[in-house]
Amino acid sequence: MTGDGQAAERFVRAAMLGSAMAAEIQRILSDHVKLAEVADDGTILVEVPFPDSTVLFAVLDAAASCFGPAERGAAGTEEARQAMVEPVLQLASLIPEGGEPSAS
């Protein structure tokens, strides 16, 4: 296989992994998000119990390492996770680009 073929295969595998991660985020959040828990400002507080919380942290950490700032200290880990919540929700089609939660 040529270098271009290997790169294309890696890209396809990465896309499949991303799709699987988005589907898992949809499952986790649909199991734990209740529309009654939406604050007046649109903020949704979600308590995700173990073991789903571990999966959610892993997805947010992976997103932060792929798309977040290159350098961050231990104190910045939670900030990096928080910065990835909205983009991950958008990728999982749970909120549109405008930032409003969907009713699905």
CSV table of N, CA, C and O in Angstrom, one decimal:
chain,number,residue,atom,x,y,z
A,1,MET,N,0.9,-1.2,0.0
A,1,MET,CA,0.0,0.0,0.0
A,1,MET,C,0.9,1.2,0.0
A,1,MET,O,1.9,1.3,0.7
A,2,THR,N,0.5,2.2,-0.8
A,2,THR,CA,1.3,3.4,-0.9
A,2,THR,C,1.1,4.3,0.3
A,2,THR,O,0.1,4.1,1.1
A,3,GLY,N,1.9,5.3,0.4
A,3,GLY,CA,1.7,6.3,1.5
A,3,GLY,C,0.4,7.0,1.5
A,3,GLY,O,-0.3,7.2,2.5
A,4,ASP,N,-0.1,7.3,0.3
A,4,ASP,CA,-1.4,8.0,0.2
A,4,ASP,C,-2.5,7.0,0.5
A,4,ASP,O,-3.5,7.4,1.2
A,5,GLY,N,-2.4,5.7,0.1
A,5,GLY,CA,-3.4,4.7,0.5
A,5,GLY,C,-3.5,4.5,2.0
A,5,GLY,O,-4.5,4.3,2.6
A,6,GLN,N,-2.3,4.5,2.6
A,6,GLN,CA,-2.2,4.3,4.1
A,6,GLN,C,-2.9,5.5,4.8
A,6,GLN,O,-3.6,5.4,5.8
A,7,ALA,N,-2.6,6.7,4.3
A,7,ALA,CA,-3.1,7.9,4.9
A,7,ALA,C,-4.7,7.9,4.7
A,7,ALA,O,-5.4,8.3,5.7
A,8,ALA,N,-5.1,7.5,3.6
A,8,ALA,CA,-6.6,7.5,3.3
A,8,ALA,C,-7.2,6.4,4.3
A,8,ALA,O,-8.3,6.7,4.8
A,9,GLU,N,-6.6,5.3,4.4
A,9,GLU,CA,-7.2,4.3,5.3
A,9,GLU,C,-7.2,4.8,6.8
A,9,GLU,O,-8.2,4.5,7.5
A,10,ARG,N,-6.1,5.4,7.2
A,10,ARG,CA,-6.1,6.0,8.6
A,10,ARG,C,-7.2,7.0,8.7
A,10,ARG,O,-7.8,7.1,9.8
A,11,PHE,N,-7.4,7.9,7.7
A,11,PHE,CA,-8.5,8.9,7.8
A,11,PHE,C,-9.8,8.2,7.9
A,11,PHE,O,-10.6,8.6,8.7
A,12,VAL,N,-10.1,7.2,7.1
A,12,VAL,CA,-11.4,6.5,7.2
A,12,VAL,C,-11.6,5.9,8.6
A,12,VAL,O,-12.6,5.9,9.2
A,13,ARG,N,-10.5,5.2,9.1
A,13,ARG,CA,-10.6,4.7,10.5
A,13,ARG,C,-10.8,5.7,11.5
A,13,ARG,O,-11.6,5.5,12.5
A,14,ALA,N,-10.2,6.9,11.4
A,14,ALA,CA,-10.4,8.0,12.3
A,14,ALA,C,-11.8,8.5,12.3
A,14,ALA,O,-12.4,8.8,13.3
A,15,ALA,N,-12.4,8.6,11.0
A,15,ALA,CA,-13.7,9.0,10.9
A,15,ALA,C,-14.7,8.0,11.5
A,15,ALA,O,-15.7,8.4,12.1
A,16,MET,N,-14.4,6.7,11.3
A,16,MET,CA,-15.3,5.7,11.9
A,16,MET,C,-15.2,5.8,13.5
A,16,MET,O,-16.3,5.7,14.1
A,17,LEU,N,-14.0,6.0,14.0
A,17,LEU,CA,-13.9,6.1,15.5
A,17,LEU,C,-14.6,7.4,16.0
A,17,LEU,O,-15.3,7.3,17.0
A,18,GLY,N,-14.5,8.5,15.2
A,18,GLY,CA,-15.2,9.7,15.6
A,18,GLY,C,-16.7,9.5,15.6
A,18,GLY,O,-17.5,10.0,16.5
A,19,SER,N,-17.2,8.8,14.6
A,19,SER,CA,-18.7,8.5,14.5
A,19,SER,C,-19.1,7.6,15.7
A,19,SER,O,-20.2,7.8,16.3
A,20,ALA,N,-18.3,6.6,16.0
A,20,ALA,CA,-18.6,5.8,17.2
A,20,ALA,C,-18.6,6.6,18.5
A,20,ALA,O,-19.5,6.4,19.3
A,21,MET,N,-17.7,7.5,18.6
A,21,MET,CA,-17.6,8.3,19.8
A,21,MET,C,-18.8,9.2,19.9
A,21,MET,O,-19.4,9.4,21.0
A,22,ALA,N,-19.2,9.8,18.8
A,22,ALA,CA,-20.4,10.6,18.7
A,22,ALA,C,-21.7,9.9,19.1
A,22,ALA,O,-22.5,10.3,19.9
A,23,ALA,N,-21.8,8.6,18.6
A,23,ALA,CA,-23.0,7.8,18.9
A,23,ALA,C,-23.0,7.4,20.4
A,23,ALA,O,-24.0,7.4,21.0
A,24,GLU,N,-21.8,7.2,21.0
A,24,GLU,CA,-21.7,6.9,22.4
A,24,GLU,C,-22.1,8.1,23.2
A,24,GLU,O,-22.8,8.0,24.2
A,25,ILE,N,-21.7,9.3,22.8
A,25,ILE,CA,-22.1,10.5,23.5
A,25,ILE,C,-23.6,10.7,23.5
A,25,ILE,O,-24.2,11.0,24.5
A,26,GLN,N,-24.2,10.5,22.3
A,26,GLN,CA,-25.6,10.6,22.2
A,26,GLN,C,-26.3,9.6,23.1
A,26,GLN,O,-27.3,10.0,23.8
A,27,ARG,N,-25.8,8.4,23.2
A,27,ARG,CA,-26.4,7.4,24.1
A,27,ARG,C,-26.3,7.8,25.6
A,27,ARG,O,-27.3,7.8,26.3
A,28,ILE,N,-25.1,8.2,26.0
A,28,ILE,CA,-24.9,8.6,27.4
A,28,ILE,C,-25.8,9.8,27.7
A,28,ILE,O,-26.5,9.8,28.8
A,29,LEU,N,-25.8,10.8,26.9
A,29,LEU,CA,-26.5,12.0,27.3
A,29,LEU,C,-28.0,11.8,27.2
A,29,LEU,O,-28.8,12.3,28.0
A,30,SER,N,-28.5,11.0,26.2
A,30,SER,CA,-29.9,10.7,26.1
A,30,SER,C,-30.4,9.9,27.3
A,30,SER,O,-31.5,10.1,27.8
A,31,ASP,N,-29.5,9.1,27.9
A,31,ASP,CA,-29.8,8.4,29.1
A,31,ASP,C,-29.9,9.3,30.4
A,31,ASP,O,-30.6,8.9,31.3
A,32,HIS,N,-29.2,10.4,30.4
A,32,HIS,CA,-29.0,11.2,31.6
A,32,HIS,C,-29.6,12.6,31.5
A,32,HIS,O,-29.7,13.2,32.6
A,33,VAL,N,-29.9,13.1,30.3
A,33,VAL,CA,-30.4,14.5,30.2
A,33,VAL,C,-31.9,14.5,30.3
A,33,VAL,O,-32.5,13.7,29.6
A,34,LYS,N,-32.4,15.3,31.2
A,34,LYS,CA,-33.9,15.5,31.3
A,34,LYS,C,-34.2,16.9,31.0
A,34,LYS,O,-33.5,17.8,31.5
A,35,LEU,N,-35.2,17.1,30.1
A,35,LEU,CA,-35.5,18.5,29.7
A,35,LEU,C,-35.9,19.4,30.9
A,35,LEU,O,-35.8,20.6,30.9
A,36,ALA,N,-36.4,18.8,32.0
A,36,ALA,CA,-36.8,19.6,33.2
A,36,ALA,C,-35.6,20.2,33.8
A,36,ALA,O,-35.7,21.1,34.7
A,37,GLU,N,-34.3,19.7,33.5
A,37,GLU,CA,-33.1,20.2,34.1
A,37,GLU,C,-32.5,21.4,33.4
A,37,GLU,O,-31.3,21.7,33.6
A,38,VAL,N,-33.2,22.0,32.5
A,38,VAL,CA,-32.7,23.2,31.7
A,38,VAL,C,-32.9,24.4,32.5
A,38,VAL,O,-34.0,24.7,32.9
A,39,ALA,N,-31.8,25.2,32.8
A,39,ALA,CA,-31.9,26.4,33.6
A,39,ALA,C,-32.5,27.5,32.7
A,39,ALA,O,-32.6,27.4,31.5
A,40,ASP,N,-32.9,28.6,33.3
A,40,ASP,CA,-33.4,29.8,32.6
A,40,ASP,C,-32.5,30.3,31.5
A,40,ASP,O,-33.0,30.7,30.4
A,41,ASP,N,-31.2,30.2,31.7
A,41,ASP,CA,-30.2,30.7,30.7
A,41,ASP,C,-29.9,29.7,29.6
A,41,ASP,O,-29.0,29.9,28.8
A,42,GLY,N,-30.6,28.5,29.7
A,42,GLY,CA,-30.3,27.4,28.7
A,42,GLY,C,-29.3,26.4,29.1
A,42,GLY,O,-29.1,25.4,28.4
A,43,THR,N,-28.6,26.6,30.2
A,43,THR,CA,-27.6,25.7,30.7
A,43,THR,C,-28.3,24.4,31.2
A,43,THR,O,-29.4,24.4,31.8
A,44,ILE,N,-27.7,23.3,30.8
A,44,ILE,CA,-28.2,22.0,31.2
A,44,ILE,C,-27.2,21.3,32.1
A,44,ILE,O,-26.0,21.2,31.8
A,45,LEU,N,-27.6,21.0,33.3
A,45,LEU,CA,-26.8,20.3,34.3
A,45,LEU,C,-27.1,18.9,34.2
A,45,LEU,O,-28.2,18.4,34.2
A,46,VAL,N,-26.0,18.1,33.9
A,46,VAL,CA,-26.1,16.7,33.7
A,46,VAL,C,-25.2,16.0,34.7
A,46,VAL,O,-24.0,16.3,34.7
A,47,GLU,N,-25.7,15.1,35.5
A,47,GLU,CA,-24.9,14.2,36.3
A,47,GLU,C,-24.8,12.9,35.6
A,47,GLU,O,-25.9,12.2,35.4
A,48,VAL,N,-23.6,12.5,35.3
A,48,VAL,CA,-23.4,11.2,34.5
A,48,VAL,C,-22.7,10.3,35.5
A,48,VAL,O,-21.6,10.5,35.9
A,49,PRO,N,-23.4,9.2,35.9
A,49,PRO,CA,-22.8,8.3,36.9
A,49,PRO,C,-21.7,7.4,36.2
A,49,PRO,O,-21.7,7.2,35.0
A,50,PHE,N,-20.9,6.8,37.1
A,50,PHE,CA,-19.9,5.8,36.6
A,50,PHE,C,-20.7,4.6,36.1
A,50,PHE,O,-21.7,4.2,36.7
A,51,PRO,N,-20.3,3.9,35.1
A,51,PRO,CA,-19.1,4.0,34.3
A,51,PRO,C,-19.2,5.0,33.1
A,51,PRO,O,-18.3,5.2,32.4
A,52,ASP,N,-20.5,5.5,32.8
A,52,ASP,CA,-20.6,6.4,31.7
A,52,ASP,C,-19.8,7.6,31.8
A,52,ASP,O,-19.3,8.2,30.8
A,53,SER,N,-19.6,8.1,33.1
A,53,SER,CA,-18.8,9.3,33.3
A,53,SER,C,-17.4,9.1,32.8
A,53,SER,O,-16.7,10.0,32.3
A,54,THR,N,-16.8,7.9,33.0
A,54,THR,CA,-15.5,7.6,32.6
A,54,THR,C,-15.4,7.7,31.1
A,54,THR,O,-14.4,8.2,30.5
A,55,VAL,N,-16.4,7.2,30.4
A,55,VAL,CA,-16.4,7.2,28.9
A,55,VAL,C,-16.5,8.7,28.4
A,55,VAL,O,-15.8,9.1,27.5
A,56,LEU,N,-17.3,9.5,29.1
A,56,LEU,CA,-17.5,10.9,28.7
A,56,LEU,C,-16.2,11.6,28.9
A,56,LEU,O,-15.8,12.4,28.1
A,57,PHE,N,-15.5,11.4,30.1
A,57,PHE,CA,-14.2,12.1,30.3
A,57,PHE,C,-13.2,11.7,29.2
A,57,PHE,O,-12.5,12.5,28.7
A,58,ALA,N,-13.2,10.4,28.8
A,58,ALA,CA,-12.2,10.0,27.8
A,58,ALA,C,-12.5,10.6,26.5
A,58,ALA,O,-11.6,11.1,25.8
A,59,VAL,N,-13.8,10.8,26.1
A,59,VAL,CA,-14.1,11.4,24.9
A,59,VAL,C,-13.7,12.9,24.9
A,59,VAL,O,-13.2,13.4,23.9
A,60,LEU,N,-14.1,13.6,26.0
A,60,LEU,CA,-13.7,15.0,26.1
A,60,LEU,C,-12.2,15.2,26.1
A,60,LEU,O,-11.7,16.1,25.5
A,61,ASP,N,-11.5,14.3,26.8
A,61,ASP,CA,-10.0,14.4,26.8
A,61,ASP,C,-9.4,14.2,25.4
A,61,ASP,O,-8.5,14.8,25.0
A,62,ALA,N,-10.0,13.2,24.7
A,62,ALA,CA,-9.5,12.9,23.3
A,62,ALA,C,-9.8,14.1,22.4
A,62,ALA,O,-9.0,14.6,21.6
A,63,ALA,N,-11.0,14.7,22.6
A,63,ALA,CA,-11.3,15.9,21.8
A,63,ALA,C,-10.4,17.1,22.1
A,63,ALA,O,-10.0,17.8,21.2
A,64,ALA,N,-10.1,17.2,23.4
A,64,ALA,CA,-9.2,18.3,23.8
A,64,ALA,C,-7.8,18.1,23.3
A,64,ALA,O,-7.2,19.1,22.9
A,65,SER,N,-7.4,16.9,23.2
A,65,SER,CA,-6.0,16.7,22.7
A,65,SER,C,-6.0,16.9,21.2
A,65,SER,O,-5.0,17.3,20.6
A,66,CYS,N,-7.1,16.6,20.5
A,66,CYS,CA,-7.1,16.8,19.0
A,66,CYS,C,-7.4,18.2,18.6
A,66,CYS,O,-6.8,18.7,17.7
A,67,PHE,N,-8.3,18.9,19.3
A,67,PHE,CA,-8.7,20.2,18.9
A,67,PHE,C,-8.4,21.3,19.8
A,67,PHE,O,-8.6,22.5,19.5
A,68,GLY,N,-8.0,21.0,21.1
A,68,GLY,CA,-7.7,22.1,22.0
A,68,GLY,C,-6.4,22.7,21.9
A,68,GLY,O,-5.6,22.3,21.0
A,69,PRO,N,-6.0,23.6,22.8
A,69,PRO,CA,-4.7,24.2,22.8
A,69,PRO,C,-3.6,23.1,23.0
A,69,PRO,O,-3.8,22.1,23.8
A,70,ALA,N,-2.5,23.3,22.4
A,70,ALA,CA,-1.4,22.3,22.5
A,70,ALA,C,-0.8,22.1,23.9
A,70,ALA,O,-0.5,21.0,24.3
A,71,GLU,N,-0.7,23.2,24.6
A,71,GLU,CA,-0.1,23.1,25.9
A,71,GLU,C,-1.1,23.5,27.0
A,71,GLU,O,-1.8,24.5,26.9
A,72,ARG,N,-1.2,22.6,28.0
A,72,ARG,CA,-2.0,22.9,29.2
A,72,ARG,C,-1.4,22.1,30.4
A,72,ARG,O,-0.9,21.0,30.2
A,73,GLY,N,-1.5,22.7,31.5
A,73,GLY,CA,-1.1,22.1,32.7
A,73,GLY,C,-2.2,21.2,33.4
A,73,GLY,O,-3.3,21.1,32.8
A,74,ALA,N,-1.9,20.6,34.5
A,74,ALA,CA,-2.8,19.8,35.2
A,74,ALA,C,-4.1,20.6,35.6
A,74,ALA,O,-5.2,20.1,35.5
A,75,ALA,N,-3.9,21.9,35.9
A,75,ALA,CA,-5.0,22.7,36.3
A,75,ALA,C,-5.9,23.0,35.1
A,75,ALA,O,-7.1,23.3,35.2
A,76,GLY,N,-5.3,22.9,33.9
A,76,GLY,CA,-6.1,23.2,32.7
A,76,GLY,C,-6.8,22.1,32.1
A,76,GLY,O,-7.6,22.2,31.1
A,77,THR,N,-6.7,20.9,32.7
A,77,THR,CA,-7.4,19.7,32.1
A,77,THR,C,-8.9,19.8,32.2
A,77,THR,O,-9.5,19.6,31.2
A,78,GLU,N,-9.4,20.3,33.3
A,78,GLU,CA,-10.9,20.4,33.4
A,78,GLU,C,-11.3,21.6,32.5
A,78,GLU,O,-12.4,21.5,31.9
A,79,GLU,N,-10.6,22.6,32.4
A,79,GLU,CA,-10.9,23.7,31.5
A,79,GLU,C,-10.9,23.3,30.0
A,79,GLU,O,-11.8,23.6,29.3
A,80,ALA,N,-10.0,22.4,29.7
A,80,ALA,CA,-9.9,21.9,28.3
A,80,ALA,C,-11.1,21.0,28.1
A,80,ALA,O,-11.7,21.0,27.0
A,81,ARG,N,-11.5,20.2,29.0
A,81,ARG,CA,-12.7,19.4,28.9
A,81,ARG,C,-14.0,20.2,28.7
A,81,ARG,O,-14.8,20.0,27.8
A,82,GLN,N,-14.1,21.3,29.5
A,82,GLN,CA,-15.3,22.2,29.4
A,82,GLN,C,-15.3,22.9,28.1
A,82,GLN,O,-16.4,23.1,27.5
A,83,ALA,N,-14.1,23.2,27.6
A,83,ALA,CA,-14.1,23.9,26.3
A,83,ALA,C,-14.5,23.0,25.1
A,83,ALA,O,-15.0,23.4,24.1
A,84,MET,N,-14.5,21.7,25.3
A,84,MET,CA,-14.8,20.7,24.3
A,84,MET,C,-16.3,20.2,24.4
A,84,MET,O,-16.8,19.6,23.5
A,85,VAL,N,-17.0,20.6,25.5
A,85,VAL,CA,-18.4,20.1,25.6
A,85,VAL,C,-19.2,20.5,24.4
A,85,VAL,O,-19.9,19.7,23.8
A,86,GLU,N,-19.3,21.8,24.1
A,86,GLU,CA,-20.1,22.3,23.1
A,86,GLU,C,-19.7,21.7,21.7
A,86,GLU,O,-20.6,21.2,21.0
A,87,PRO,N,-18.4,21.7,21.3
A,87,PRO,CA,-18.1,21.1,20.0
A,87,PRO,C,-18.4,19.6,19.9
A,87,PRO,O,-18.9,19.2,18.9
A,88,VAL,N,-18.2,18.9,21.0
A,88,VAL,CA,-18.6,17.5,21.0
A,88,VAL,C,-20.1,17.3,20.9
A,88,VAL,O,-20.6,16.4,20.2
A,89,LEU,N,-20.9,18.1,21.6
A,89,LEU,CA,-22.3,18.0,21.5
A,89,LEU,C,-22.8,18.4,20.0
A,89,LEU,O,-23.7,17.8,19.5
A,90,GLN,N,-22.1,19.4,19.4
A,90,GLN,CA,-22.4,19.7,18.0
A,90,GLN,C,-22.1,18.5,17.1
A,90,GLN,O,-22.9,18.2,16.2
A,91,LEU,N,-21.0,17.9,17.3
A,91,LEU,CA,-20.6,16.7,16.5
A,91,LEU,C,-21.6,15.6,16.7
A,91,LEU,O,-21.8,14.8,15.8
A,92,ALA,N,-22.1,15.5,17.9
A,92,ALA,CA,-23.0,14.4,18.2
A,92,ALA,C,-24.4,14.8,17.8
A,92,ALA,O,-25.4,14.1,18.1
A,93,SER,N,-24.6,15.9,17.2
A,93,SER,CA,-25.9,16.4,16.7
A,93,SER,C,-26.9,16.7,17.8
A,93,SER,O,-28.1,16.6,17.6
A,94,LEU,N,-26.4,17.0,19.0
A,94,LEU,CA,-27.3,17.3,20.1
A,94,LEU,C,-27.6,18.7,20.2
A,94,LEU,O,-28.7,19.1,20.8
A,95,ILE,N,-26.7,19.6,19.7
A,95,ILE,CA,-27.1,21.0,19.6
A,95,ILE,C,-26.6,21.5,18.3
A,95,ILE,O,-25.6,21.1,17.8
A,96,PRO,N,-27.3,22.4,17.6
A,96,PRO,CA,-26.9,22.9,16.3
A,96,PRO,C,-25.8,23.9,16.5
A,96,PRO,O,-25.5,24.3,17.6
A,97,GLU,N,-25.2,24.4,15.5
A,97,GLU,CA,-24.1,25.4,15.5
A,97,GLU,C,-24.5,26.6,16.3
A,97,GLU,O,-23.6,27.2,16.9
A,98,GLY,N,-25.7,27.0,16.4
A,98,GLY,CA,-26.1,28.2,17.1
A,98,GLY,C,-26.0,28.1,18.6
A,98,GLY,O,-26.0,29.1,19.3
A,99,GLY,N,-25.9,26.9,19.1
A,99,GLY,CA,-25.8,26.6,20.5
A,99,GLY,C,-27.0,26.3,21.3
A,99,GLY,O,-27.0,26.1,22.5
A,100,GLU,N,-28.2,26.2,20.7
A,100,GLU,CA,-29.4,25.9,21.4
A,100,GLU,C,-29.6,24.4,21.4
A,100,GLU,O,-29.5,23.7,20.4
A,101,PRO,N,-29.9,23.8,22.6
A,101,PRO,CA,-30.1,22.4,22.7
A,101,PRO,C,-31.3,21.9,21.8
A,101,PRO,O,-32.3,22.7,21.6
A,102,SER,N,-31.2,20.7,21.2
A,102,SER,CA,-32.3,20.2,20.4
A,102,SER,C,-33.2,19.4,21.4
A,102,SER,O,-32.9,19.0,22.4
A,103,ALA,N,-34.5,19.3,20.9
A,103,ALA,CA,-35.5,18.6,21.7
A,103,ALA,C,-35.4,17.1,21.6
A,103,ALA,O,-36.1,16.4,22.2
A,104,SER,N,-34.6,16.6,20.7
A,104,SER,CA,-34.5,15.1,20.5
A,104,SER,C,-33.7,14.4,21.6
A,104,SER,O,-33.0,14.9,22.3
